Coordinates of C-alpha atoms (C1' of nucleotides) in Angstrom, one line a residue:
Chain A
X218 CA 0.8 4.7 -3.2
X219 CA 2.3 1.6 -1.1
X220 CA 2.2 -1.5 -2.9
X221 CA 4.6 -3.8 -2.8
X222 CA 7.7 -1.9 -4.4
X223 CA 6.9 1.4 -2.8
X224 CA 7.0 -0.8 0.6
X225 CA 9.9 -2.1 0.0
X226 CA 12.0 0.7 -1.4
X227 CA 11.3 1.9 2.2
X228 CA 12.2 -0.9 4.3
X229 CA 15.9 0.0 2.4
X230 CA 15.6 3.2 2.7
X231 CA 14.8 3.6 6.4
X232 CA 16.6 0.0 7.1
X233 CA 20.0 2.1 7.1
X234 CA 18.7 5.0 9.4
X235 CA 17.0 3.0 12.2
X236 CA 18.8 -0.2 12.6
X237 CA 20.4 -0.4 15.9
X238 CA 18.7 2.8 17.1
X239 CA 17.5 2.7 20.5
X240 CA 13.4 4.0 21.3
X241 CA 13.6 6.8 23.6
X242 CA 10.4 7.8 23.8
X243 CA 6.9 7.4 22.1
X244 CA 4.0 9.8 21.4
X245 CA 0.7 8.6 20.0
X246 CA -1.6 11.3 18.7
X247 CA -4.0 9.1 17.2
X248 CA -4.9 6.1 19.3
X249 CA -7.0 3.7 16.6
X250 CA -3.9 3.6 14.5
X251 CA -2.2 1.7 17.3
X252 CA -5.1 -0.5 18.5
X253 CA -6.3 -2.7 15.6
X254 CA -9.8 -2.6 14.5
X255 CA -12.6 -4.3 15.3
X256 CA -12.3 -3.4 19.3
X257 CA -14.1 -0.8 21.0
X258 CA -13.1 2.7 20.7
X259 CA -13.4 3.1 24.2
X260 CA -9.7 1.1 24.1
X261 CA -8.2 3.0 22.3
X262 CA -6.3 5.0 24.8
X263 CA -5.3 2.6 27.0
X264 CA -3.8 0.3 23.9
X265 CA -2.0 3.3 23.1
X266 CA -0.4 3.6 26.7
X267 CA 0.3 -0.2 26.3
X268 CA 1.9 0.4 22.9
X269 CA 4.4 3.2 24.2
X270 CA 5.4 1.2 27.1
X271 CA 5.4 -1.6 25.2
X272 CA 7.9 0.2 23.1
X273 CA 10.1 2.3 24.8
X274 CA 13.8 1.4 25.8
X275 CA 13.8 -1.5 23.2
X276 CA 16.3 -1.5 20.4
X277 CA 15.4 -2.3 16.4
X278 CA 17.2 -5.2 15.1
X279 CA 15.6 -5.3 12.1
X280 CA 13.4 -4.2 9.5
X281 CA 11.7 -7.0 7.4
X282 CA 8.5 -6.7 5.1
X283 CA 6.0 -9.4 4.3
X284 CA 3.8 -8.7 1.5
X285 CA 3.3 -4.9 1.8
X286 CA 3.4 -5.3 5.8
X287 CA 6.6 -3.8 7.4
X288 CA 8.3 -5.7 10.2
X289 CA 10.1 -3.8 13.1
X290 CA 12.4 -6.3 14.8
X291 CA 12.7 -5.5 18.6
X292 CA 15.7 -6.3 20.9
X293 CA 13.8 -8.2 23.1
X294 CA 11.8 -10.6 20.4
X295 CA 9.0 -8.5 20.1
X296 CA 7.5 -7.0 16.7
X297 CA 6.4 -4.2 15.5
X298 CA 3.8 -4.1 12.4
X299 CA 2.9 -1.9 10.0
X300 CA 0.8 -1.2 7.6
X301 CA 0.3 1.7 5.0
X302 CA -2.9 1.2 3.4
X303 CA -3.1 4.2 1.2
X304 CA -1.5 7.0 2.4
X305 CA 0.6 5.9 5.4
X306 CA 4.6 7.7 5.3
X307 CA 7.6 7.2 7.2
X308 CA 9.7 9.7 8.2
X309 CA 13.2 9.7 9.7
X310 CA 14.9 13.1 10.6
X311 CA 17.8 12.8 12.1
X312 CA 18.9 15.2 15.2
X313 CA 21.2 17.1 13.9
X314 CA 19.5 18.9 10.8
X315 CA 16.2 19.4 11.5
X316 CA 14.4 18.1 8.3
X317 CA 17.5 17.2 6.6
X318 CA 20.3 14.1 6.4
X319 CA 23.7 14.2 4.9
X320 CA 24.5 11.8 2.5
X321 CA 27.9 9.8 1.0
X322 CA 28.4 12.8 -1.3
X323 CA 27.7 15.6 1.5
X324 CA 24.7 16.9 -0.1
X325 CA 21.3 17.0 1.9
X326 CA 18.1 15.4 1.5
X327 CA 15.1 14.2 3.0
X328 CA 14.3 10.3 4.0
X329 CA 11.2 9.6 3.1
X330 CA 9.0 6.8 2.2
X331 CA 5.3 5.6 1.2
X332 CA 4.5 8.6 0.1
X333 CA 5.8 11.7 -2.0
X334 CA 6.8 14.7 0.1
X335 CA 5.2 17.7 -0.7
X336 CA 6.4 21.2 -0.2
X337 CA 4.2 21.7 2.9
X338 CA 4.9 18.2 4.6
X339 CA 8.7 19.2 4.8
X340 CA 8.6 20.2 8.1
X341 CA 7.6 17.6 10.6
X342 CA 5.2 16.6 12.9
X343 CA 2.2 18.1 10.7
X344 CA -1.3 18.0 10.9
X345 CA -1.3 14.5 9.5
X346 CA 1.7 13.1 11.8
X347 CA -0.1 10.7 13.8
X348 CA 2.9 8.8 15.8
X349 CA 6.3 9.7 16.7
X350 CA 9.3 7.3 17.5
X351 CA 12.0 9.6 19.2
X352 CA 15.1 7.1 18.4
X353 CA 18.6 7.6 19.4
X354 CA 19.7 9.3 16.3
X355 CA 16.5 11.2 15.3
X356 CA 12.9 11.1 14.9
X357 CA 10.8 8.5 13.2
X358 CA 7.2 10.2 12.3
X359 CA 4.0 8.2 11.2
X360 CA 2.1 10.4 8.8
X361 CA -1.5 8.9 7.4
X362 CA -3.4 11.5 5.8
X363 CA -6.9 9.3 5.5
X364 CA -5.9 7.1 8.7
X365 CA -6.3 4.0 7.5
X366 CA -3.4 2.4 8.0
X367 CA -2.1 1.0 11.6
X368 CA 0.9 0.2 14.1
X369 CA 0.6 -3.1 16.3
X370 CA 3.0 -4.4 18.6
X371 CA 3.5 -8.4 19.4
X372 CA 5.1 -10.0 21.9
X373 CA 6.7 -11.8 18.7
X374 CA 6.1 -12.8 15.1
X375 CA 4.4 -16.2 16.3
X376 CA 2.0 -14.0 17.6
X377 CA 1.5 -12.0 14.7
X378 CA 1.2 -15.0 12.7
X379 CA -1.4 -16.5 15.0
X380 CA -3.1 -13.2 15.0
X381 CA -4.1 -14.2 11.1
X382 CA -2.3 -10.8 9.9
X383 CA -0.2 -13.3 7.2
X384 CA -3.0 -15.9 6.8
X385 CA -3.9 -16.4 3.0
X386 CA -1.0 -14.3 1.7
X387 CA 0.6 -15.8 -0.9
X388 CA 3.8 -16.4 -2.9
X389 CA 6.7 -12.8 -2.4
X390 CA 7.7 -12.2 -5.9
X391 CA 10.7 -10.9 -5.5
X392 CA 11.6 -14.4 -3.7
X393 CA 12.9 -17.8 -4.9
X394 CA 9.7 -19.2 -3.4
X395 CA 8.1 -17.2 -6.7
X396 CA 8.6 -20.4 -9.1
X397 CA 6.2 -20.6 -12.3
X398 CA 5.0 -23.9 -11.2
X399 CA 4.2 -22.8 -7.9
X400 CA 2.8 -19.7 -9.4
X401 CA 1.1 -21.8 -12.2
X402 CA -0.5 -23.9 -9.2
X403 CA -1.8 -21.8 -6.9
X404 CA -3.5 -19.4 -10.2
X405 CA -5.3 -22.3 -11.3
X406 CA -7.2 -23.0 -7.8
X407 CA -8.4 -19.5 -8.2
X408 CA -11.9 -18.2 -10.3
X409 CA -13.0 -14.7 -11.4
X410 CA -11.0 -12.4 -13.4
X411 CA -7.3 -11.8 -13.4
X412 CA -8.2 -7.7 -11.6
X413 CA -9.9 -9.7 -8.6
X414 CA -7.5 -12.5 -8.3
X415 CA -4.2 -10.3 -8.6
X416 CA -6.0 -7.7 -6.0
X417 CA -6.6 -10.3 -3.5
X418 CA -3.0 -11.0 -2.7
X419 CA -3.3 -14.9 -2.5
X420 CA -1.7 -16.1 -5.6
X421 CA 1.3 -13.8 -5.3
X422 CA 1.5 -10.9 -2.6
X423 CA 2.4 -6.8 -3.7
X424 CA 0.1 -6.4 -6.4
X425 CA -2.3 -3.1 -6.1
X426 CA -4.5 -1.3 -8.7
X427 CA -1.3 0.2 -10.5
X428 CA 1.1 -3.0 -10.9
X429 CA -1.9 -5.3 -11.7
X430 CA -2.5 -3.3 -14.8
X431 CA 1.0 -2.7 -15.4
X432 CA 2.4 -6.5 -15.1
X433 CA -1.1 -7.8 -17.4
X434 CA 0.0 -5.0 -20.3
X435 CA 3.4 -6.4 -19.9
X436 CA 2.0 -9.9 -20.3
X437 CA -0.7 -9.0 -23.0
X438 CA -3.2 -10.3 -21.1
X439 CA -6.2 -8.2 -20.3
X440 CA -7.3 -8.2 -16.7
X441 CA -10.7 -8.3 -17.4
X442 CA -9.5 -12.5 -18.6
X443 CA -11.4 -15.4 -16.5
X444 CA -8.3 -16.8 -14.5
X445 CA -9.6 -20.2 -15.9
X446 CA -9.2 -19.5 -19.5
X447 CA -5.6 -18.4 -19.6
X448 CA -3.4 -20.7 -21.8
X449 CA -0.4 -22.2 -20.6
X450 CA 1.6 -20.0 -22.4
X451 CA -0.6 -16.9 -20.8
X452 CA 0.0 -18.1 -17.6
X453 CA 3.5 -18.1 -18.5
X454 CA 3.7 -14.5 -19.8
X455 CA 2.1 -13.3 -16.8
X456 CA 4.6 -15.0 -14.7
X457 CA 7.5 -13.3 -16.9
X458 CA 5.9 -10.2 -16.5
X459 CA 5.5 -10.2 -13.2
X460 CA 9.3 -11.0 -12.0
X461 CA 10.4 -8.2 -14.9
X462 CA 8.3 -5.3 -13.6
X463 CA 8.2 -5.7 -9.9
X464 CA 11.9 -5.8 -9.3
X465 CA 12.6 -2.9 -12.4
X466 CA 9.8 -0.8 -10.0
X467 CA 12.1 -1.4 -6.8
X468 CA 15.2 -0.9 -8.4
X469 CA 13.6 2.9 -9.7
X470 CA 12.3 3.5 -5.7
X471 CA 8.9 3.0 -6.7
X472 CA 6.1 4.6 -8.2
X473 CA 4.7 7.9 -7.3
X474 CA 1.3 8.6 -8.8
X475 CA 1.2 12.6 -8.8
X476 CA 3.3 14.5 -10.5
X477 CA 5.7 15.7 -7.3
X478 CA 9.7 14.7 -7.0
X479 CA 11.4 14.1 -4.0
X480 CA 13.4 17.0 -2.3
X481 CA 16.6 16.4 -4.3
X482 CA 15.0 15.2 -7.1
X483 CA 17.3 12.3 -7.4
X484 CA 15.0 9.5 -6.2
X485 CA 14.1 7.0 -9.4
X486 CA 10.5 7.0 -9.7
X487 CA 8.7 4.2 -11.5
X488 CA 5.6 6.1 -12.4
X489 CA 7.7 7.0 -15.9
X490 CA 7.8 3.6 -16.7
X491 CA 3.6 3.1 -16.2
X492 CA 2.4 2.4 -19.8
X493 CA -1.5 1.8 -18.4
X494 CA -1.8 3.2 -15.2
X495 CA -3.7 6.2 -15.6
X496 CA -3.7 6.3 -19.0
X497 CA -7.0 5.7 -19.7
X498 CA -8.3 7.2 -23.4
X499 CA -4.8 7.8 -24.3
X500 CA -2.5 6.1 -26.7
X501 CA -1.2 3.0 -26.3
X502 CA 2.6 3.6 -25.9
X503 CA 3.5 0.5 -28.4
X504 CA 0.7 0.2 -31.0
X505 CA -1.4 3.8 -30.5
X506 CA -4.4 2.4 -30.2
X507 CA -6.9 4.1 -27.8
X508 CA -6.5 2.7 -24.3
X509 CA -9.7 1.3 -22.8
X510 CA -10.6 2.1 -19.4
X511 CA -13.2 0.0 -17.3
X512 CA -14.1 -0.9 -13.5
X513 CA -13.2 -4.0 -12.5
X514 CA -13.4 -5.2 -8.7
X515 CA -14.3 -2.1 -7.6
X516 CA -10.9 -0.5 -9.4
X517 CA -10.3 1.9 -12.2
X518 CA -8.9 -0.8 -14.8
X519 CA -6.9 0.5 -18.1
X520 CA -5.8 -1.8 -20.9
X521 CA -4.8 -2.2 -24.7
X522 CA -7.6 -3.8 -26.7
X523 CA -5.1 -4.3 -29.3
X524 CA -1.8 -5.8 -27.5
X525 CA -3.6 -7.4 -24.6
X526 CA -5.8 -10.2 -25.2
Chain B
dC200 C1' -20.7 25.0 -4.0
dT201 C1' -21.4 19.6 -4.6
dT202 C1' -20.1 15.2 -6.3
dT203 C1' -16.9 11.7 -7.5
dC204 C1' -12.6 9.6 -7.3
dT205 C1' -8.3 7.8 -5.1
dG206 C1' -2.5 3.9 -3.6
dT207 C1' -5.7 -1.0 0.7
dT208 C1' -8.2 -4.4 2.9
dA209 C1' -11.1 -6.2 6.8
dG210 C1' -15.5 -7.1 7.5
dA211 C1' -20.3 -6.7 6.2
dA212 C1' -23.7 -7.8 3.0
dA213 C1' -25.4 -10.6 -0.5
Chain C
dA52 C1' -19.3 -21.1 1.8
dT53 C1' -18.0 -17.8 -1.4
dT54 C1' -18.1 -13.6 -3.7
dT55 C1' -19.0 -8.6 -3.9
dC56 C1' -19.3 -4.2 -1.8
dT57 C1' -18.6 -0.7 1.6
dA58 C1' -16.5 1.7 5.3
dA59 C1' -12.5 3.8 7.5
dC60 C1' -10.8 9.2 6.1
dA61 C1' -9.1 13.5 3.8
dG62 C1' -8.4 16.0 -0.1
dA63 C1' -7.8 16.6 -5.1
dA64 C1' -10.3 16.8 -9.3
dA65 C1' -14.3 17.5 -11.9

DNA sequence: CTTTCTGTTAGAAA
DNA sequence: ATTTCTAACAGAAA
């Protein structure tokens, strides 16, 4: 479910438990998630020998996101990336409770991100756990069920940057480089329809299948709209929209699309708030009109023909 | 049983 | 050059 808020409400989550932390030791069980794409197979195992060496007895300093890319600081100016795709998860368990993690009030629960935990993924590694960090404090598992996402190390973030991983990403929405004008700018350079352009991540970065729907309900704009015939006052309502919904979704830890609840239950989840998402030949929450559902860029697409216009 | 669908996006195909 | 579609994969849903 990682798109921009889901990212994000890990990077806090996990940002407590691994800062400062010290990399022990580094097991790779699936070597294409820590070799990039597009190189030979045949690579694979020596990248991955490179990425645990590359790895091991450096420090995390920090924990940074760009877009819906996590950033691993390391103490020696190095970087590690990585991405989610679909069904990436990361997983700290401390040492002392196998599984578990006392919190402020004493209770215990789970740290988890990127995913929802299910009953059988409680006890880690599992069939799906592709990498595990052993850190000073506890262990830090990489679970991708469909293995698409990836880990890649850099020397530093120059070389991350250089790499291309950033190129063409644009504004962060939850940052003040998010202005309407720059937002209003950048939109009108772009053509297709509102689902493509959102989708592509170079007008503004975090948007996937569920918060493109939900932020053009919000605006009453349908995303099926030509980019080039929004009004001013459109283009405005989207902009509103999109700095109301993304930061509500983070505060509420994200969305989780199934109908599972963390451990402890206590986590927010934003999927409550989705009036669209899923929705599809339902009632429209506001005026109970039947909610249309189409295909647009390739994605299940679900809007109000009565509020959205 | 088989077929279709799914949170992403790089790269292929058009 | 630019835009659209598919592959990467596993599993849930139909």
């Amino acid at each position: 479910m990682p798109e921009l808020p889901e990212v994000e409400s890990l990077r806090r989550s996990l940002q407590a438990y691994v800062l400062d932390q010290k990399i022990l030791k580094v097991e790779v069980r699936l070597p294409k998630l820590v070799s990039g794409r597009g190189t030979k197979r045949l690579d694979d195992v020596s990248k991955a020998v490179h990425f645990q060496k590359f790895l091991q007895g450096k420090t995390i300093l920090s924990l940074e996101r760009r877009a819906k890319n996590l950033i691993f600081g390391l103490s020696d100016g190095g970087v590690l990336l990585v991405h989610l795709k679909m069904t990436g998860q990361l997983v700290f368990v401390p040492k002392t409770t196998r599984n578990q993690v006392a919190t402020k009030t004493g209770d215990i629960k789970p740290v988890i991100g990127g995913h929802p935990i299910m009953e059988s993924e409680k006890s880690l590694p599992h069939k799906h756990t592709y990498v595990i960090f052993e850190l000073s404090e506890g262990n830090l598992y990489y679970n991708d069920t469909r293995q698409f996402g990836y880990l890649l190390p850099f020397v530093s973030l120059d070389e991350v940057i250089s790499a291309g991983h950033f190129s063409g990403l644009g504004l962060e929405p939850l940052s003040s480089e998010f202005t309407e004008s720059e937002f209003t700018r950048r939109l009108g350079l772009k053509k297709g329809n509102l689902k493509k352009v959102f989708l592509d991540q170079s007008v503004v970065v975090g948007l996937g299948n569920i918060y493109c729907d939900e932020v053009c309900f919000q605006a009453g704009v349908r995303p099926t709209r030509m980019v080039q015939t929004l009004s001013p006052e459109e283009v405005s309502a989207l902009y509103q929209a999109i700095i109301s919904v993304i930061p509500k979704a983070v505060e509420l830890g994200g969305s989780s699309v199934a109908n599972y609840l963390l451990a402890d239950g206590s986590r927010g989840n934003y999927a409550r708030e989705h009036k669209v998402y899923k929705r599809g030949g339902k009632p429209c929450l506001v005026c109970n009109q039947t909610l249309e559902q189409t295909r647009l860029a390739g994605r299940t697409t679900v809007f109000c023909p009565h509020d959205q216009h």
